[in-house]
């Protein structure tokens, strides 16, 4: 039997007025990084912030 997660209704919803892409991006991480990221309280928000910062750095150095 599949149990529905408690956060099912809000799991993929933006925190604010931020528009999200239609499809998620998914990657496998090395185990040590995976453990660290999964300990984050708001993992999705943290990942969005880290990716946005990396994109901004790359765009500044083009």
PDB file of N, CA and C in Angstrom:
ATOM      1  N   UNK A   1       0.837  -1.180   0.000  1.00  0.00           N
ATOM      2  CA  UNK A   1       0.000   0.000   0.000  1.00  0.00           C
ATOM      3  C   UNK A   1       0.882   1.244   0.000  1.00  0.00           C
ATOM      4  N   UNK A   2       0.592   2.193  -0.872  1.00  0.00           N
ATOM      5  CA  UNK A   2       1.328   3.452  -0.913  1.00  0.00           C
ATOM      6  C   UNK A   2       0.719   4.444   0.056  1.00  0.00           C
ATOM      7  N   UNK A   3       1.556   5.011   0.891  1.00  0.00           N
ATOM      8  CA  UNK A   3       1.089   6.051   1.807  1.00  0.00           C
ATOM      9  C   UNK A   3       1.349   7.408   1.181  1.00  0.00           C
ATOM     10  N   UNK A   4       0.390   8.302   1.270  1.00  0.00           N
ATOM     11  CA  UNK A   4       0.564   9.642   0.732  1.00  0.00           C
ATOM     12  C   UNK A   4       1.366  10.464   1.737  1.00  0.00           C
ATOM     13  N   UNK A   5       2.368  11.171   1.224  1.00  0.00           N
ATOM     14  CA  UNK A   5       3.205  11.990   2.098  1.00  0.00           C
ATOM     15  C   UNK A   5       2.389  13.109   2.723  1.00  0.00           C
ATOM     16  N   UNK A   6       2.757  13.501   3.920  1.00  0.00           N
ATOM     17  CA  UNK A   6       2.051  14.569   4.625  1.00  0.00           C
ATOM     18  C   UNK A   6       2.186  15.901   3.907  1.00  0.00           C
ATOM     19  N   UNK A   7       3.300  16.095   3.178  1.00  0.00           N
ATOM     20  CA  UNK A   7       3.521  17.373   2.491  1.00  0.00           C
ATOM     21  C   UNK A   7       3.070  17.333   1.031  1.00  0.00           C
ATOM     22  N   UNK A   8       2.244  16.366   0.666  1.00  0.00           N
ATOM     23  CA  UNK A   8       1.847  16.173  -0.730  1.00  0.00           C
ATOM     24  C   UNK A   8       1.272  17.445  -1.368  1.00  0.00           C
ATOM     25  N   UNK A   9       0.421  18.166  -0.667  1.00  0.00           N
ATOM     26  CA  UNK A   9      -0.236  19.346  -1.229  1.00  0.00           C
ATOM     27  C   UNK A   9       0.711  20.517  -1.433  1.00  0.00           C
ATOM     28  N   UNK A  10       1.781  20.601  -0.664  1.00  0.00           N
ATOM     29  CA  UNK A  10       2.672  21.767  -0.726  1.00  0.00           C
ATOM     30  C   UNK A  10       4.080  21.444  -1.195  1.00  0.00           C
ATOM     31  N   UNK A  11       4.388  20.198  -1.433  1.00  0.00           N
ATOM     32  CA  UNK A  11       5.758  19.780  -1.702  1.00  0.00           C
ATOM     33  C   UNK A  11       6.394  20.503  -2.881  1.00  0.00           C
ATOM     34  N   UNK A  12       5.670  20.720  -3.964  1.00  0.00           N
ATOM     35  CA  UNK A  12       6.244  21.335  -5.154  1.00  0.00           C
ATOM     36  C   UNK A  12       5.665  22.712  -5.427  1.00  0.00           C
ATOM     37  N   UNK A  13       5.211  23.377  -4.409  1.00  0.00           N
ATOM     38  CA  UNK A  13       4.652  24.721  -4.548  1.00  0.00           C
ATOM     39  C   UNK A  13       5.730  25.751  -4.201  1.00  0.00           C
ATOM     40  N   UNK A  14       5.768  26.878  -4.932  1.00  0.00           N
ATOM     41  CA  UNK A  14       6.741  27.922  -4.591  1.00  0.00           C
ATOM     42  C   UNK A  14       6.416  28.542  -3.246  1.00  0.00           C
ATOM     43  N   UNK A  15       7.443  29.039  -2.575  1.00  0.00           N
ATOM     44  CA  UNK A  15       7.263  29.640  -1.261  1.00  0.00           C
ATOM     45  C   UNK A  15       6.555  30.988  -1.343  1.00  0.00           C
ATOM     46  N   UNK A  16       6.745  31.701  -2.429  1.00  0.00           N
ATOM     47  CA  UNK A  16       6.138  33.024  -2.569  1.00  0.00           C
ATOM     48  C   UNK A  16       5.450  33.144  -3.915  1.00  0.00           C
ATOM     49  N   UNK A  17       5.660  34.298  -4.567  1.00  0.00           N
ATOM     50  CA  UNK A  17       5.056  34.538  -5.873  1.00  0.00           C
ATOM     51  C   UNK A  17       5.937  34.036  -7.011  1.00  0.00           C
ATOM     52  N   UNK A  18       7.000  33.357  -6.665  1.00  0.00           N
ATOM     53  CA  UNK A  18       7.965  32.882  -7.644  1.00  0.00           C
ATOM     54  C   UNK A  18       7.336  31.837  -8.577  1.00  0.00           C
ATOM     55  N   UNK A  19       7.438  32.069  -9.895  1.00  0.00           N
ATOM     56  CA  UNK A  19       6.934  31.091 -10.866  1.00  0.00           C
ATOM     57  C   UNK A  19       7.970  29.983 -11.035  1.00  0.00           C
ATOM     58  N   UNK A  20       7.512  28.748 -10.994  1.00  0.00           N
ATOM     59  CA  UNK A  20       8.412  27.612 -11.132  1.00  0.00           C
ATOM     60  C   UNK A  20       8.272  26.998 -12.518  1.00  0.00           C
ATOM     61  N   UNK A  21       9.331  26.336 -12.964  1.00  0.00           N
ATOM     62  CA  UNK A  21       9.320  25.640 -14.249  1.00  0.00           C
ATOM     63  C   UNK A  21       8.274  24.523 -14.223  1.00  0.00           C
ATOM     64  N   UNK A  22       7.882  24.084 -15.402  1.00  0.00           N
ATOM     65  CA  UNK A  22       6.873  23.030 -15.511  1.00  0.00           C
ATOM     66  C   UNK A  22       7.393  21.669 -15.066  1.00  0.00           C
ATOM     67  N   UNK A  23       8.709  21.440 -15.225  1.00  0.00           N
ATOM     68  CA  UNK A  23       9.294  20.145 -14.860  1.00  0.00           C
ATOM     69  C   UNK A  23      10.483  20.367 -13.931  1.00  0.00           C
ATOM     70  N   UNK A  24      10.661  19.497 -12.929  1.00  0.00           N
ATOM     71  CA  UNK A  24      11.811  19.633 -12.029  1.00  0.00           C
ATOM     72  C   UNK A  24      13.096  19.135 -12.694  1.00  0.00           C
ATOM     73  N   UNK A  25      14.223  19.592 -12.177  1.00  0.00           N
ATOM     74  CA  UNK A  25      15.536  19.079 -12.574  1.00  0.00           C
ATOM     75  C   UNK A  25      15.988  18.156 -11.450  1.00  0.00           C
ATOM     76  N   UNK A  26      16.488  17.011 -11.822  1.00  0.00           N
ATOM     77  CA  UNK A  26      16.882  16.028 -10.826  1.00  0.00           C
ATOM     78  C   UNK A  26      18.296  15.546 -11.122  1.00  0.00           C
ATOM     79  N   UNK A  27      19.122  15.447 -10.083  1.00  0.00           N
ATOM     80  CA  UNK A  27      20.492  14.958 -10.239  1.00  0.00           C
ATOM     81  C   UNK A  27      20.832  14.016  -9.085  1.00  0.00           C
ATOM     82  N   UNK A  28      21.737  13.098  -9.348  1.00  0.00           N
ATOM     83  CA  UNK A  28      22.306  12.275  -8.283  1.00  0.00           C
ATOM     84  C   UNK A  28      23.524  13.012  -7.745  1.00  0.00           C
ATOM     85  N   UNK A  29      23.653  13.048  -6.439  1.00  0.00           N
ATOM     86  CA  UNK A  29      24.796  13.687  -5.788  1.00  0.00           C
ATOM     87  C   UNK A  29      25.714  12.624  -5.210  1.00  0.00           C
ATOM     88  N   UNK A  30      27.004  12.970  -5.049  1.00  0.00           N
ATOM     89  CA  UNK A  30      27.877  12.072  -4.294  1.00  0.00           C
ATOM     90  C   UNK A  30      27.292  11.882  -2.885  1.00  0.00           C
ATOM     91  N   UNK A  31      27.523  10.726  -2.293  1.00  0.00           N
ATOM     92  CA  UNK A  31      26.883  10.392  -1.018  1.00  0.00           C
ATOM     93  C   UNK A  31      27.132  11.419   0.084  1.00  0.00           C
ATOM     94  N   UNK A  32      28.356  11.938   0.158  1.00  0.00           N
ATOM     95  CA  UNK A  32      28.641  12.901   1.231  1.00  0.00           C
ATOM     96  C   UNK A  32      27.855  14.197   1.032  1.00  0.00           C
ATOM     97  N   UNK A  33      27.693  14.648  -0.206  1.00  0.00           N
ATOM     98  CA  UNK A  33      26.900  15.849  -0.468  1.00  0.00           C
ATOM     99  C   UNK A  33      25.415  15.575  -0.270  1.00  0.00           C
ATOM    100  N   UNK A  34      24.971  14.410  -0.681  1.00  0.00           N
ATOM    101  CA  UNK A  34      23.569  14.032  -0.529  1.00  0.00           C
ATOM    102  C   UNK A  34      23.157  14.074   0.942  1.00  0.00           C
ATOM    103  N   UNK A  35      24.000  13.519   1.791  1.00  0.00           N
ATOM    104  CA  UNK A  35      23.704  13.514   3.226  1.00  0.00           C
ATOM    105  C   UNK A  35      23.571  14.935   3.749  1.00  0.00           C
ATOM    106  N   UNK A  36      24.478  15.812   3.371  1.00  0.00           N
ATOM    107  CA  UNK A  36      24.444  17.202   3.835  1.00  0.00           C
ATOM    108  C   UNK A  36      23.182  17.909   3.350  1.00  0.00           C
ATOM    109  N   UNK A  37      22.873  17.787   2.056  1.00  0.00           N
ATOM    110  CA  UNK A  37      21.723  18.492   1.481  1.00  0.00           C
ATOM    111  C   UNK A  37      20.418  17.987   2.100  1.00  0.00           C
ATOM    112  N   UNK A  38      20.306  16.699   2.319  1.00  0.00           N
ATOM    113  CA  UNK A  38      19.070  16.145   2.880  1.00  0.00           C
ATOM    114  C   UNK A  38      18.836  16.568   4.328  1.00  0.00           C
ATOM    115  N   UNK A  39      19.866  17.048   5.012  1.00  0.00           N
ATOM    116  CA  UNK A  39      19.704  17.540   6.380  1.00  0.00           C
ATOM    117  C   UNK A  39      19.152  18.963   6.433  1.00  0.00           C
ATOM    118  N   UNK A  40      19.101  19.645   5.296  1.00  0.00           N
ATOM    119  CA  UNK A  40      18.590  21.018   5.256  1.00  0.00           C
ATOM    120  C   UNK A  40      17.101  21.032   5.576  1.00  0.00           C
ATOM    121  N   UNK A  41      16.686  22.005   6.386  1.00  0.00           N
ATOM    122  CA  UNK A  41      15.279  22.096   6.791  1.00  0.00           C
ATOM    123  C   UNK A  41      14.366  22.358   5.599  1.00  0.00           C
ATOM    124  N   UNK A  42      14.747  23.296   4.739  1.00  0.00           N
ATOM    125  CA  UNK A  42      13.947  23.597   3.547  1.00  0.00           C
ATOM    126  C   UNK A  42      14.826  23.355   2.329  1.00  0.00           C
ATOM    127  N   UNK A  43      15.021  22.076   2.032  1.00  0.00           N
ATOM    128  CA  UNK A  43      15.964  21.651   1.006  1.00  0.00           C
ATOM    129  C   UNK A  43      15.684  22.280  -0.359  1.00  0.00           C
ATOM    130  N   UNK A  44      14.441  22.311  -0.802  1.00  0.00           N
ATOM    131  CA  UNK A  44      14.119  22.845  -2.128  1.00  0.00           C
ATOM    132  C   UNK A  44      14.459  24.338  -2.217  1.00  0.00           C
ATOM    133  N   UNK A  45      14.100  25.075  -1.191  1.00  0.00           N
ATOM    134  CA  UNK A  45      14.403  26.517  -1.172  1.00  0.00           C
ATOM    135  C   UNK A  45      15.911  26.734  -1.178  1.00  0.00           C
ATOM    136  N   UNK A  46      16.630  25.972  -0.376  1.00  0.00           N
ATOM    137  CA  UNK A  46      18.083  26.096  -0.297  1.00  0.00           C
ATOM    138  C   UNK A  46      18.725  25.784  -1.653  1.00  0.00           C
ATOM    139  N   UNK A  47      18.273  24.698  -2.287  1.00  0.00           N
ATOM    140  CA  UNK A  47      18.821  24.323  -3.592  1.00  0.00           C
ATOM    141  C   UNK A  47      18.543  25.398  -4.640  1.00  0.00           C
ATOM    142  N   UNK A  48      17.332  25.958  -4.651  1.00  0.00           N
ATOM    143  CA  UNK A  48      17.024  27.044  -5.596  1.00  0.00           C
ATOM    144  C   UNK A  48      17.966  28.225  -5.381  1.00  0.00           C
ATOM    145  N   UNK A  49      18.190  28.577  -4.124  1.00  0.00           N
ATOM    146  CA  UNK A  49      19.061  29.714  -3.801  1.00  0.00           C
ATOM    147  C   UNK A  49      20.496  29.446  -4.251  1.00  0.00           C
ATOM    148  N   UNK A  50      21.012  28.264  -3.970  1.00  0.00           N
ATOM    149  CA  UNK A  50      22.387  27.916  -4.328  1.00  0.00           C
ATOM    150  C   UNK A  50      22.556  27.902  -5.851  1.00  0.00           C
ATOM    151  N   UNK A  51      21.586  27.339  -6.559  1.00  0.00           N
ATOM    152  CA  UNK A  51      21.655  27.310  -8.025  1.00  0.00           C
ATOM    153  C   UNK A  51      21.578  28.721  -8.588  1.00  0.00           C
ATOM    154  N   UNK A  52      20.689  29.547  -8.061  1.00  0.00           N
ATOM    155  CA  UNK A  52      20.564  30.934  -8.529  1.00  0.00           C
ATOM    156  C   UNK A  52      21.871  31.692  -8.324  1.00  0.00           C
ATOM    157  N   UNK A  53      22.519  31.490  -7.181  1.00  0.00           N
ATOM    158  CA  UNK A  53      23.793  32.159  -6.912  1.00  0.00           C
ATOM    159  C   UNK A  53      24.869  31.686  -7.893  1.00  0.00           C
ATOM    160  N   UNK A  54      24.904  30.406  -8.194  1.00  0.00           N
ATOM    161  CA  UNK A  54      25.893  29.872  -9.139  1.00  0.00           C
ATOM    162  C   UNK A  54      25.655  30.419 -10.542  1.00  0.00           C
ATOM    163  N   UNK A  55      24.413  30.488 -10.964  1.00  0.00           N
ATOM    164  CA  UNK A  55      24.090  31.040 -12.287  1.00  0.00           C
ATOM    165  C   UNK A  55      24.490  32.510 -12.351  1.00  0.00           C
ATOM    166  N   UNK A  56      24.198  33.260 -11.303  1.00  0.00           N
ATOM    167  CA  UNK A  56      24.564  34.679 -11.267  1.00  0.00           C
ATOM    168  C   UNK A  56      26.087  34.856 -11.381  1.00  0.00           C
ATOM    169  N   UNK A  57      26.856  34.037 -10.649  1.00  0.00           N
ATOM    170  CA  UNK A  57      28.323  34.104 -10.733  1.00  0.00           C
ATOM    171  C   UNK A  57      28.803  33.821 -12.149  1.00  0.00           C
ATOM    172  N   UNK A  58      28.230  32.780 -12.781  1.00  0.00           N
ATOM    173  CA  UNK A  58      28.646  32.434 -14.138  1.00  0.00           C
ATOM    174  C   UNK A  58      28.301  33.540 -15.131  1.00  0.00           C
ATOM    175  N   UNK A  59      27.129  34.119 -14.986  1.00  0.00           N
ATOM    176  CA  UNK A  59      26.723  35.181 -15.913  1.00  0.00           C
ATOM    177  C   UNK A  59      27.594  36.436 -15.744  1.00  0.00           C
ATOM    178  N   UNK A  60      28.065  36.687 -14.529  1.00  0.00           N
ATOM    179  CA  UNK A  60      28.918  37.849 -14.283  1.00  0.00           C
ATOM    180  C   UNK A  60      30.304  37.661 -14.896  1.00  0.00           C
ATOM    181  N   UNK A  61      30.726  36.423 -15.115  1.00  0.00           N
ATOM    182  CA  UNK A  61      32.064  36.152 -15.617  1.00  0.00           C
ATOM    183  C   UNK A  61      32.082  35.769 -17.103  1.00  0.00           C
ATOM    184  N   UNK A  62      31.041  36.099 -17.793  1.00  0.00           N
ATOM    185  CA  UNK A  62      31.009  35.801 -19.247  1.00  0.00           C
ATOM    186  C   UNK A  62      31.568  36.953 -20.033  1.00  0.00           C
TER     187      UNK A  62
END
